[in-house]
Short mmCIF file of C-alpha atoms and ligand atoms in Angstrom, two decimals:
data_model
loop_
_atom_site.label_atom_id
_atom_site.label_comp_id
_atom_site.label_asym_id
_atom_site.label_seq_id
_atom_site.Cartn_x
_atom_site.Cartn_y
_atom_site.Cartn_z
CA MET A 528 -103.75 -100.13 141.86
CA THR A 529 -100.52 -101.16 141.55
CA VAL A 530 -98.32 -100.99 145.10
CA SER A 531 -95.05 -100.78 144.95
CA ALA A 532 -92.44 -101.37 147.76
CA ALA A 533 -93.17 -98.93 150.75
CA PRO A 534 -90.85 -95.97 150.72
CA GLU A 535 -88.27 -95.80 153.40
CA ALA A 536 -89.53 -93.52 156.34
CA PRO A 537 -87.38 -92.61 159.77
CA GLN A 538 -88.00 -94.09 162.53
CA TRP A 539 -89.65 -91.35 164.08
CA LEU A 540 -92.51 -91.90 161.42
CA ARG A 541 -92.10 -95.52 161.78
CA ASP A 542 -93.51 -95.10 165.47
CA VAL A 543 -96.56 -92.78 164.61
CA THR A 544 -99.70 -94.71 165.62
CA MET A 545 -103.20 -94.49 164.38
CA GLN A 546 -104.38 -93.71 167.92
CA GLU A 547 -101.34 -91.01 168.43
CA LEU A 548 -102.94 -89.29 165.17
CA GLU A 549 -106.61 -89.43 166.27
CA ARG A 550 -106.03 -88.05 169.78
CA ASN A 551 -103.95 -85.31 168.72
CA PRO A 552 -102.29 -85.10 165.63
CA TYR A 553 -100.60 -81.99 165.77
CA PRO A 554 -97.20 -82.70 167.36
CA VAL A 555 -96.67 -85.21 164.51
CA TYR A 556 -97.89 -82.74 161.52
CA GLU A 557 -95.93 -79.65 162.91
CA ARG A 558 -92.62 -81.78 162.60
CA LEU A 559 -93.53 -82.83 159.10
CA ARG A 560 -94.51 -79.29 158.12
CA ARG A 561 -91.05 -78.04 159.41
CA GLU A 562 -88.98 -81.49 158.11
CA GLN A 563 -90.87 -83.39 155.33
CA PRO A 564 -94.19 -81.29 154.12
CA LEU A 565 -94.67 -84.70 151.57
CA ALA A 566 -93.85 -87.61 153.76
CA PHE A 567 -94.89 -91.51 153.64
CA ILE A 568 -96.40 -92.19 157.05
CA PRO A 569 -95.88 -95.99 157.42
CA VAL A 570 -99.19 -96.64 159.94
CA LEU A 571 -101.02 -94.99 156.81
CA GLY A 572 -99.42 -96.58 154.07
CA ALA A 573 -99.46 -93.44 152.25
CA TYR A 574 -98.14 -90.11 151.48
CA VAL A 575 -99.29 -87.00 153.43
CA ALA A 576 -99.20 -83.19 152.66
CA SER A 577 -99.11 -81.18 155.26
CA THR A 578 -98.07 -77.65 154.35
CA ARG A 579 -100.55 -74.89 153.11
CA GLU A 580 -98.27 -74.73 149.74
CA VAL A 581 -97.89 -78.16 149.10
CA CYS A 582 -101.56 -78.82 149.52
CA THR A 583 -102.38 -76.06 147.63
CA GLU A 584 -100.29 -76.95 144.59
CA ILE A 585 -101.43 -80.82 144.79
CA ALA A 586 -105.09 -79.84 144.76
CA ASN A 587 -104.61 -77.66 142.00
CA HIS A 588 -102.39 -79.90 139.91
CA PRO A 589 -103.20 -80.38 136.47
CA ASP A 590 -101.41 -83.83 136.84
CA PHE A 591 -103.25 -84.84 140.19
CA GLY A 592 -107.18 -86.30 140.16
CA GLY A 593 -109.16 -87.12 143.00
CA ILE A 594 -108.82 -90.65 144.49
CA ILE A 595 -110.49 -91.80 147.75
CA THR A 596 -108.78 -93.48 150.27
CA LYS A 597 -108.13 -96.93 150.94
CA ALA A 598 -110.47 -97.53 153.79
CA GLY A 599 -112.64 -94.94 152.52
CA GLY A 600 -113.11 -96.89 149.23
CA ARG A 601 -113.53 -100.10 151.21
CA THR A 602 -116.38 -98.25 153.06
CA PHE A 603 -118.38 -96.32 150.03
CA GLY A 604 -117.60 -98.25 146.94
CA HIS A 605 -117.26 -96.80 143.68
CA PRO A 606 -118.22 -94.49 141.96
CA ALA A 607 -117.83 -91.65 144.92
CA VAL A 608 -117.82 -88.40 143.69
CA ILE A 609 -114.90 -87.35 145.79
CA GLY A 610 -112.94 -90.74 143.99
CA VAL A 611 -113.83 -90.58 140.64
CA ASN A 612 -112.69 -88.11 137.83
CA GLY A 613 -113.53 -87.06 134.09
CA ASP A 614 -117.04 -87.70 132.75
CA ILE A 615 -118.31 -89.74 135.55
CA HIS A 616 -117.16 -86.70 138.13
CA GLU A 617 -118.60 -84.03 135.47
CA ASP A 618 -121.85 -86.18 135.75
CA LEU A 619 -121.68 -86.35 139.62
CA ARG A 620 -120.82 -82.77 140.13
CA SER A 621 -123.54 -81.88 137.68
CA MET A 622 -126.06 -83.71 139.88
CA VAL A 623 -125.04 -82.58 143.26
CA ASP A 624 -123.94 -79.19 142.35
CA PRO A 625 -127.33 -77.29 141.30
CA ALA A 626 -129.21 -77.43 144.57
CA LEU A 627 -126.06 -75.95 146.46
CA GLN A 628 -125.53 -72.90 144.33
CA PRO A 629 -125.85 -69.70 146.09
CA THR A 630 -128.48 -68.03 144.46
CA GLU A 631 -130.82 -71.55 145.17
CA VAL A 632 -129.72 -71.84 148.56
CA ASP A 633 -130.51 -68.04 149.12
CA ARG A 634 -134.13 -68.73 148.26
CA TRP A 635 -134.68 -71.43 150.99
CA VAL A 636 -131.92 -71.78 153.54
CA ASP A 637 -133.24 -69.19 156.20
CA GLY A 638 -137.26 -70.88 156.16
CA MET A 639 -134.98 -74.55 156.20
CA VAL A 640 -132.56 -74.09 158.79
CA ARG A 641 -134.08 -71.38 161.18
CA PRO A 642 -136.84 -73.65 162.32
CA ILE A 643 -134.78 -76.61 162.62
CA ALA A 644 -132.30 -74.36 164.80
CA GLN A 645 -135.16 -73.13 166.90
CA ARG A 646 -136.79 -76.40 167.56
CA TYR A 647 -133.81 -77.81 168.91
CA VAL A 648 -132.47 -74.99 171.22
CA ALA A 649 -136.03 -74.61 172.83
CA ASP A 650 -135.75 -78.16 173.84
CA LEU A 651 -132.56 -77.09 175.85
CA GLU A 652 -133.70 -73.65 176.90
CA TYR A 653 -135.41 -74.57 180.06
CA ARG A 654 -132.81 -77.27 181.31
CA GLY A 655 -129.95 -74.92 182.13
CA ARG A 656 -127.27 -77.61 181.07
CA ALA A 657 -126.65 -80.08 177.97
CA GLU A 658 -123.96 -81.72 176.36
CA LEU A 659 -124.53 -80.02 172.88
CA MET A 660 -122.49 -81.90 170.47
CA SER A 661 -125.35 -84.54 170.66
CA GLU A 662 -128.02 -82.24 171.64
CA PHE A 663 -127.41 -79.67 169.65
CA CYS A 664 -124.59 -79.27 166.73
CA GLU A 665 -125.04 -82.92 165.32
CA LYS A 666 -129.09 -82.72 165.46
CA VAL A 667 -129.00 -79.27 163.68
CA SER A 668 -126.83 -80.76 161.00
CA VAL A 669 -128.15 -83.92 160.38
CA ARG A 670 -131.65 -82.12 160.27
CA ALA A 671 -130.74 -79.47 157.68
CA VAL A 672 -128.75 -81.59 155.34
CA GLY A 673 -131.36 -84.69 155.86
CA ASN A 674 -133.91 -82.52 154.61
CA LEU A 675 -132.40 -81.43 151.76
CA LEU A 676 -131.55 -85.03 150.78
CA GLY A 677 -135.12 -85.92 151.40
CA LEU A 678 -134.49 -87.74 154.19
CA GLU A 679 -137.55 -85.85 156.29
CA SER A 680 -138.86 -89.26 157.69
CA VAL A 681 -135.43 -90.87 158.81
CA ASP A 682 -135.47 -89.37 162.68
CA SER A 683 -132.05 -87.26 163.46
CA ASP A 684 -130.81 -89.96 166.05
CA LYS A 685 -131.07 -92.38 163.32
CA LEU A 686 -129.13 -90.11 160.92
CA ARG A 687 -126.46 -89.38 163.64
CA GLU A 688 -126.09 -93.02 163.95
CA TRP A 689 -125.47 -93.19 160.57
CA PHE A 690 -122.69 -90.88 160.21
CA HIS A 691 -120.80 -92.20 163.00
CA LYS A 692 -120.90 -95.30 162.01
CA LEU A 693 -119.84 -94.34 158.32
CA SER A 694 -117.05 -92.32 159.91
CA ASN A 695 -115.42 -94.82 162.01
CA SER A 696 -115.04 -97.45 159.10
CA PHE A 697 -114.24 -94.67 156.62
CA THR A 698 -111.26 -93.47 159.10
CA ASN A 699 -110.36 -97.45 160.06
CA ALA A 700 -107.09 -96.08 157.95
CA ALA A 701 -104.27 -98.17 159.68
CA VAL A 702 -102.40 -100.94 157.67
CA ASP A 703 -99.49 -103.33 158.41
CA GLU A 704 -96.45 -104.03 157.17
CA SER A 705 -98.00 -105.91 154.02
CA GLY A 706 -100.26 -102.98 153.54
CA ASP A 707 -103.15 -104.50 154.58
CA PHE A 708 -105.75 -103.17 156.67
CA ALA A 709 -104.81 -103.73 160.79
CA ASN A 710 -108.31 -103.47 161.96
CA PRO A 711 -110.52 -105.64 159.22
CA GLU A 712 -113.62 -105.53 161.89
CA GLY A 713 -113.47 -101.74 161.94
CA PHE A 714 -115.58 -101.92 158.48
CA ARG A 715 -118.38 -104.10 160.38
CA GLU A 716 -120.31 -101.23 161.60
CA GLY A 717 -120.01 -99.18 158.12
CA ASP A 718 -121.32 -102.59 156.80
CA GLU A 719 -124.15 -102.52 158.98
CA ALA A 720 -125.20 -98.66 158.49
CA LYS A 721 -125.11 -99.43 154.71
CA ALA A 722 -127.30 -102.42 155.01
CA GLU A 723 -130.06 -99.76 157.20
CA ILE A 724 -129.45 -97.48 154.77
CA ARG A 725 -130.23 -99.38 151.79
CA SER A 726 -133.41 -100.58 153.65
CA VAL A 727 -134.63 -97.18 154.41
CA VAL A 728 -133.49 -95.25 151.10
CA ASP A 729 -134.81 -98.26 148.80
CA PRO A 730 -138.21 -97.86 149.30
CA LEU A 731 -138.35 -93.67 149.02
CA ILE A 732 -136.27 -94.22 145.22
CA ASP A 733 -138.91 -96.45 144.53
CA ARG A 734 -141.20 -93.68 145.03
CA TRP A 735 -139.19 -90.95 143.87
CA ILE A 736 -138.63 -92.67 140.45
CA VAL A 737 -142.41 -92.78 139.89
CA GLU A 738 -143.26 -89.41 142.23
CA PRO A 739 -140.61 -86.92 141.78
CA ASP A 740 -140.36 -84.10 143.90
CA ASP A 741 -138.04 -81.27 145.23
CA SER A 742 -135.60 -83.21 147.39
CA ALA A 743 -131.99 -83.51 146.21
CA MET A 744 -132.34 -87.06 146.18
CA SER A 745 -134.91 -86.95 143.66
CA HIS A 746 -133.05 -84.43 141.24
CA TRP A 747 -130.17 -86.97 141.67
CA LEU A 748 -132.53 -89.68 140.15
CA HIS A 749 -134.00 -87.85 137.51
CA ASP A 750 -131.82 -84.32 136.15
CA GLY A 751 -130.34 -84.50 133.05
CA MET A 752 -131.34 -87.93 132.14
CA PRO A 753 -133.68 -88.77 128.93
CA GLU A 754 -137.59 -88.56 129.52
CA GLY A 755 -138.68 -91.73 131.48
CA THR A 756 -135.29 -92.84 132.95
CA THR A 757 -133.57 -92.17 136.02
CA ARG A 758 -129.98 -92.81 137.05
CA ASP A 759 -129.11 -96.32 138.61
CA ARG A 760 -129.26 -96.30 142.08
CA ASP A 761 -125.95 -98.56 142.38
CA TYR A 762 -124.17 -95.79 140.43
CA LEU A 763 -126.00 -92.99 143.27
CA TYR A 764 -125.42 -95.01 146.52
CA PRO A 765 -121.70 -94.06 146.81
CA THR A 766 -122.06 -90.83 146.74
CA LEU A 767 -125.22 -90.40 148.98
CA TYR A 768 -122.92 -92.44 151.55
CA VAL A 769 -120.54 -89.31 150.96
CA PHE A 770 -123.28 -87.21 151.79
CA LEU A 771 -124.62 -89.05 154.75
CA LEU A 772 -120.86 -89.15 156.41
CA GLY A 773 -119.45 -85.90 155.45
CA ALA A 774 -122.12 -83.92 154.71
CA LEU A 775 -124.09 -84.90 157.79
CA GLN A 776 -121.19 -84.71 160.51
CA GLU A 777 -118.85 -82.00 159.40
CA PRO A 778 -121.22 -78.82 159.79
CA GLY A 779 -121.98 -80.15 163.27
CA HIS A 780 -118.19 -80.52 163.82
CA ALA A 781 -117.78 -76.84 162.28
CA ILE A 782 -120.53 -75.65 164.91
CA GLY A 783 -118.74 -77.26 167.82
CA SER A 784 -115.35 -76.24 167.11
CA THR A 785 -116.46 -72.09 166.50
CA LEU A 786 -118.27 -72.88 169.97
CA ALA A 787 -115.19 -74.45 171.48
CA GLY A 788 -113.10 -71.73 170.39
CA LEU A 789 -115.28 -68.96 171.37
CA PHE A 790 -115.22 -70.60 174.77
CA SER A 791 -111.53 -70.25 174.76
CA ARG A 792 -111.79 -66.62 174.32
CA PRO A 793 -114.42 -65.22 176.58
CA GLU A 794 -113.99 -61.85 175.23
CA GLN A 795 -114.66 -62.73 171.60
CA LEU A 796 -117.63 -64.86 172.53
CA GLU A 797 -118.93 -61.52 174.26
CA ALA A 798 -118.55 -59.56 171.17
CA VAL A 799 -120.22 -62.31 168.78
CA VAL A 800 -122.96 -62.45 171.34
CA ASP A 801 -123.20 -58.54 171.11
CA GLU A 802 -122.82 -58.31 167.40
CA PRO A 803 -124.10 -61.39 165.65
CA GLY A 804 -122.53 -60.31 162.35
CA LEU A 805 -119.34 -61.64 163.45
CA LEU A 806 -120.49 -65.09 163.20
CA PRO A 807 -119.42 -65.78 159.57
CA ARG A 808 -115.86 -64.74 160.97
CA ALA A 809 -116.36 -66.64 163.95
CA ILE A 810 -117.17 -70.00 161.73
CA ALA A 811 -114.32 -69.66 159.03
CA GLU A 812 -111.54 -69.25 162.46
CA GLY A 813 -113.47 -72.64 163.97
CA MET A 814 -112.85 -74.31 160.49
CA ARG A 815 -109.60 -73.17 160.31
CA TRP A 816 -108.60 -74.07 163.72
CA THR A 817 -110.34 -77.21 163.99
CA SER A 818 -110.89 -78.03 160.39
CA PRO A 819 -113.82 -80.72 160.27
CA ILE A 820 -112.51 -82.53 157.19
CA TRP A 821 -109.14 -82.82 158.81
CA SER A 822 -106.96 -85.77 156.46
CA ALA A 823 -110.06 -87.43 154.79
CA THR A 824 -109.60 -86.77 151.30
CA ALA A 825 -106.85 -87.43 148.67
CA ARG A 826 -105.42 -87.11 145.00
CA VAL A 827 -103.27 -89.24 142.96
CA SER A 828 -100.57 -88.22 140.31
CA GLU A 829 -101.85 -89.34 137.07
CA GLN A 830 -97.41 -88.94 135.53
CA ASP A 831 -94.60 -89.11 137.63
CA THR A 832 -94.04 -85.89 139.48
CA VAL A 833 -91.53 -84.20 142.08
CA ILE A 834 -93.31 -82.33 144.49
CA ALA A 835 -91.79 -80.59 147.59
CA GLY A 836 -88.61 -82.20 146.53
CA VAL A 837 -90.03 -85.76 146.85
CA HIS A 838 -90.03 -88.34 143.28
CA LEU A 839 -93.75 -89.58 143.23
CA PRO A 840 -94.12 -92.40 140.52
CA ALA A 841 -97.47 -92.04 138.97
CA ASN A 842 -100.59 -93.46 140.66
CA THR A 843 -99.18 -92.63 143.84
CA PRO A 844 -101.92 -91.53 146.19
CA VAL A 845 -101.07 -88.05 148.54
CA LEU A 846 -103.63 -87.65 151.67
CA MET A 847 -104.46 -83.93 151.99
CA SER A 848 -104.31 -83.26 155.85
CA TYR A 849 -105.94 -79.74 155.28
CA GLY A 850 -106.09 -79.59 159.17
CA SER A 851 -102.34 -79.28 159.20
CA ALA A 852 -102.33 -76.84 156.20
CA ASN A 853 -104.44 -74.70 158.27
CA HIS A 854 -102.34 -74.54 161.10
CA ASP A 855 -99.10 -73.77 159.12
CA GLU A 856 -97.35 -71.27 160.81
CA ASN A 857 -95.58 -69.93 157.31
CA ALA A 858 -99.25 -68.74 156.82
CA TYR A 859 -101.18 -68.14 160.20
CA ASP A 860 -99.31 -66.44 163.37
CA ALA A 861 -99.83 -68.61 166.66
CA PRO A 862 -102.00 -71.00 164.32
CA SER A 863 -103.24 -73.22 167.48
CA THR A 864 -104.66 -70.10 168.81
CA TYR A 865 -108.57 -69.47 168.11
CA ASP A 866 -108.60 -65.83 167.04
CA ILE A 867 -111.41 -64.00 165.01
CA THR A 868 -109.21 -61.20 164.66
CA ARG A 869 -106.43 -62.60 162.94
CA PRO A 870 -106.20 -61.44 159.06
CA PRO A 871 -108.78 -63.21 157.06
CA LEU A 872 -106.48 -65.41 154.64
CA PRO A 873 -108.78 -67.88 153.47
CA HIS A 874 -108.44 -71.52 154.78
CA LEU A 875 -108.47 -75.07 153.38
CA ALA A 876 -111.03 -76.63 155.21
CA PHE A 877 -113.10 -76.88 152.38
CA GLY A 878 -110.09 -77.94 149.97
CA ALA A 879 -109.64 -76.67 146.61
CA GLY A 880 -109.57 -77.48 142.90
CA LYS A 881 -111.81 -79.78 141.13
CA HIS A 882 -112.60 -81.43 144.28
CA ALA A 883 -113.23 -78.33 145.94
CA CYS A 884 -116.04 -78.83 148.62
CA ALA A 885 -119.56 -78.45 146.52
CA GLY A 886 -121.57 -77.35 149.97
CA ILE A 887 -119.38 -74.33 151.00
CA TYR A 888 -122.15 -71.92 150.75
CA PHE A 889 -124.70 -74.13 152.18
CA ALA A 890 -122.72 -75.46 155.17
CA ASN A 891 -121.53 -72.01 156.07
CA HIS A 892 -125.07 -70.64 156.41
CA VAL A 893 -125.96 -73.66 158.09
CA CYS A 894 -123.83 -72.98 160.90
CA ARG A 895 -124.32 -69.41 160.76
CA ILE A 896 -128.17 -70.02 161.44
CA ALA A 897 -127.37 -72.47 164.16
CA LEU A 898 -125.01 -70.24 166.33
CA GLU A 899 -127.28 -67.18 165.52
CA GLU A 900 -130.46 -68.98 167.26
CA LEU A 901 -128.14 -70.40 170.18
CA LEU A 902 -126.17 -67.27 171.37
CA ASP A 903 -129.70 -65.27 170.79
CA THR A 904 -131.58 -67.89 172.91
CA LEU A 905 -128.94 -68.50 175.54
CA PRO A 906 -126.33 -65.37 175.38
CA ASN A 907 -124.76 -66.27 178.86
CA ILE A 908 -123.87 -69.67 177.69
CA GLU A 909 -120.67 -70.95 179.05
CA LEU A 910 -118.67 -74.19 179.46
CA ASP A 911 -119.44 -76.47 182.52
CA PRO A 912 -116.60 -76.34 184.78
CA ASP A 913 -116.90 -80.13 185.68
CA HIS A 914 -115.89 -81.18 182.38
CA VAL A 915 -112.90 -80.62 179.75
CA VAL A 916 -113.23 -80.04 176.10
CA ASP A 917 -111.67 -83.03 174.58
CA PHE A 918 -111.03 -82.93 170.44
CA TRP A 919 -110.49 -86.50 168.70
CA GLY A 920 -110.09 -87.45 164.94
CA TRP A 921 -107.61 -87.75 162.45
CA GLY A 922 -109.57 -88.30 159.08
CA PHE A 923 -112.45 -85.64 160.88
CA ARG A 924 -112.32 -83.73 163.74
CA GLY A 925 -113.95 -81.68 166.11
CA PRO A 926 -115.02 -81.77 169.76
CA THR A 927 -116.11 -85.28 171.28
CA GLU A 928 -118.71 -83.34 173.85
CA LEU A 929 -119.17 -79.82 174.55
CA HIS A 930 -120.69 -79.50 178.16
CA CYS A 931 -122.29 -76.16 178.61
CA GLN A 932 -124.32 -74.27 181.44
CA TRP A 933 -126.28 -71.31 181.18
CA GLU A 934 -128.74 -69.33 183.79
CA VAL A 935 -132.55 -69.83 183.15
C1 LIG B 1336 -119.73 -84.45 151.90
C2 LIG B 1336 -118.16 -84.30 152.33
O1 LIG B 1336 -118.27 -85.76 152.53
C3 LIG B 1336 -117.02 -86.19 152.57
C4 LIG B 1336 -115.88 -85.59 152.51
C5 LIG B 1336 -114.80 -86.43 152.43
C6 LIG B 1336 -114.70 -87.69 153.00
C7 LIG B 1336 -115.86 -88.36 153.13
C8 LIG B 1336 -116.74 -87.45 152.93
O2 LIG B 1336 -118.10 -88.34 153.42
#
């Protein structure tokens, strides 16, 4: 990529740090939405789109394609489905989309996910208290998506470790004044995870090549390929890493953020416990309120363009801060309040356009089934008053811990 001189940025944006964005990006982004909905942030070395209007325009713009963020590309390599366009993107989407089609998902999602949710709730039920991010939300998330991929043999704590390491590496985004990574050692844990993933998955691939089964990975290898041939594993790994990060982590973030939102509105939690049919609305609001993929995807202009009054030369990456777009005060009243009764204006947590999430339908069901089982078994669940709920993350965001208690 050609890198031109970094654009000018006002002093307040030059003072923005990665730690500040990770701890709480909302104040910076509130000002961006007001003053500069498409702005260059020096610590990120990139433009960010922060409003619903600008994110929607860019995501659907014919002159913009997908591009992986700089730290994302360092973590996943090429060709990752989120960072390619044209024929390769079409091939990768034709490979990942079929198992995630609604008519397909409807056939097995309940039979697959409900026993997983039931097992992890049963592990907690008589304890009276637990930290639900690590012990429930993340476990259901990795088990559901891991089993879909064909990774039943990898235990859930190992899958959790993989997504945490890939996630930290993917979002190690800070750059210095020259545009070089500010913390190059921050990629080490992602490199470790990838080495371990290959040592575990290579033998599974060896077997799927000769003995195809119904796992998504087996289909990725075989579908649409001439008889007797399979896709090359080096062609598949970057997209597998996309799944082992985002698809394993984000349903868990969405489950946790929905719970945290409901705990902030006890009367709405009670309404959902009494009427589980409200869960899809509660989950959509959870994803709007704290978007799991807060600012982890990007687009690139193929032509010189002007967006929101900013001239973007061709090949300029723009980070899509959907977590900010989902707090746009021009679209949502009191956007930082969790409220399942707000008008159900669609959110942008799954993105938009050609690179919109392939797992929208499946992910929503995973979250629904997990929360149905949790609230059905523990209807009097509440936050443990000895802990506060902290959220963390700029690229990916959710509660760090959710300490809960209930009557046994
Ligand atoms: C399955 C979606 O995963 C991702 C999405 C955006 C950035 C990185 C990801 O792994």
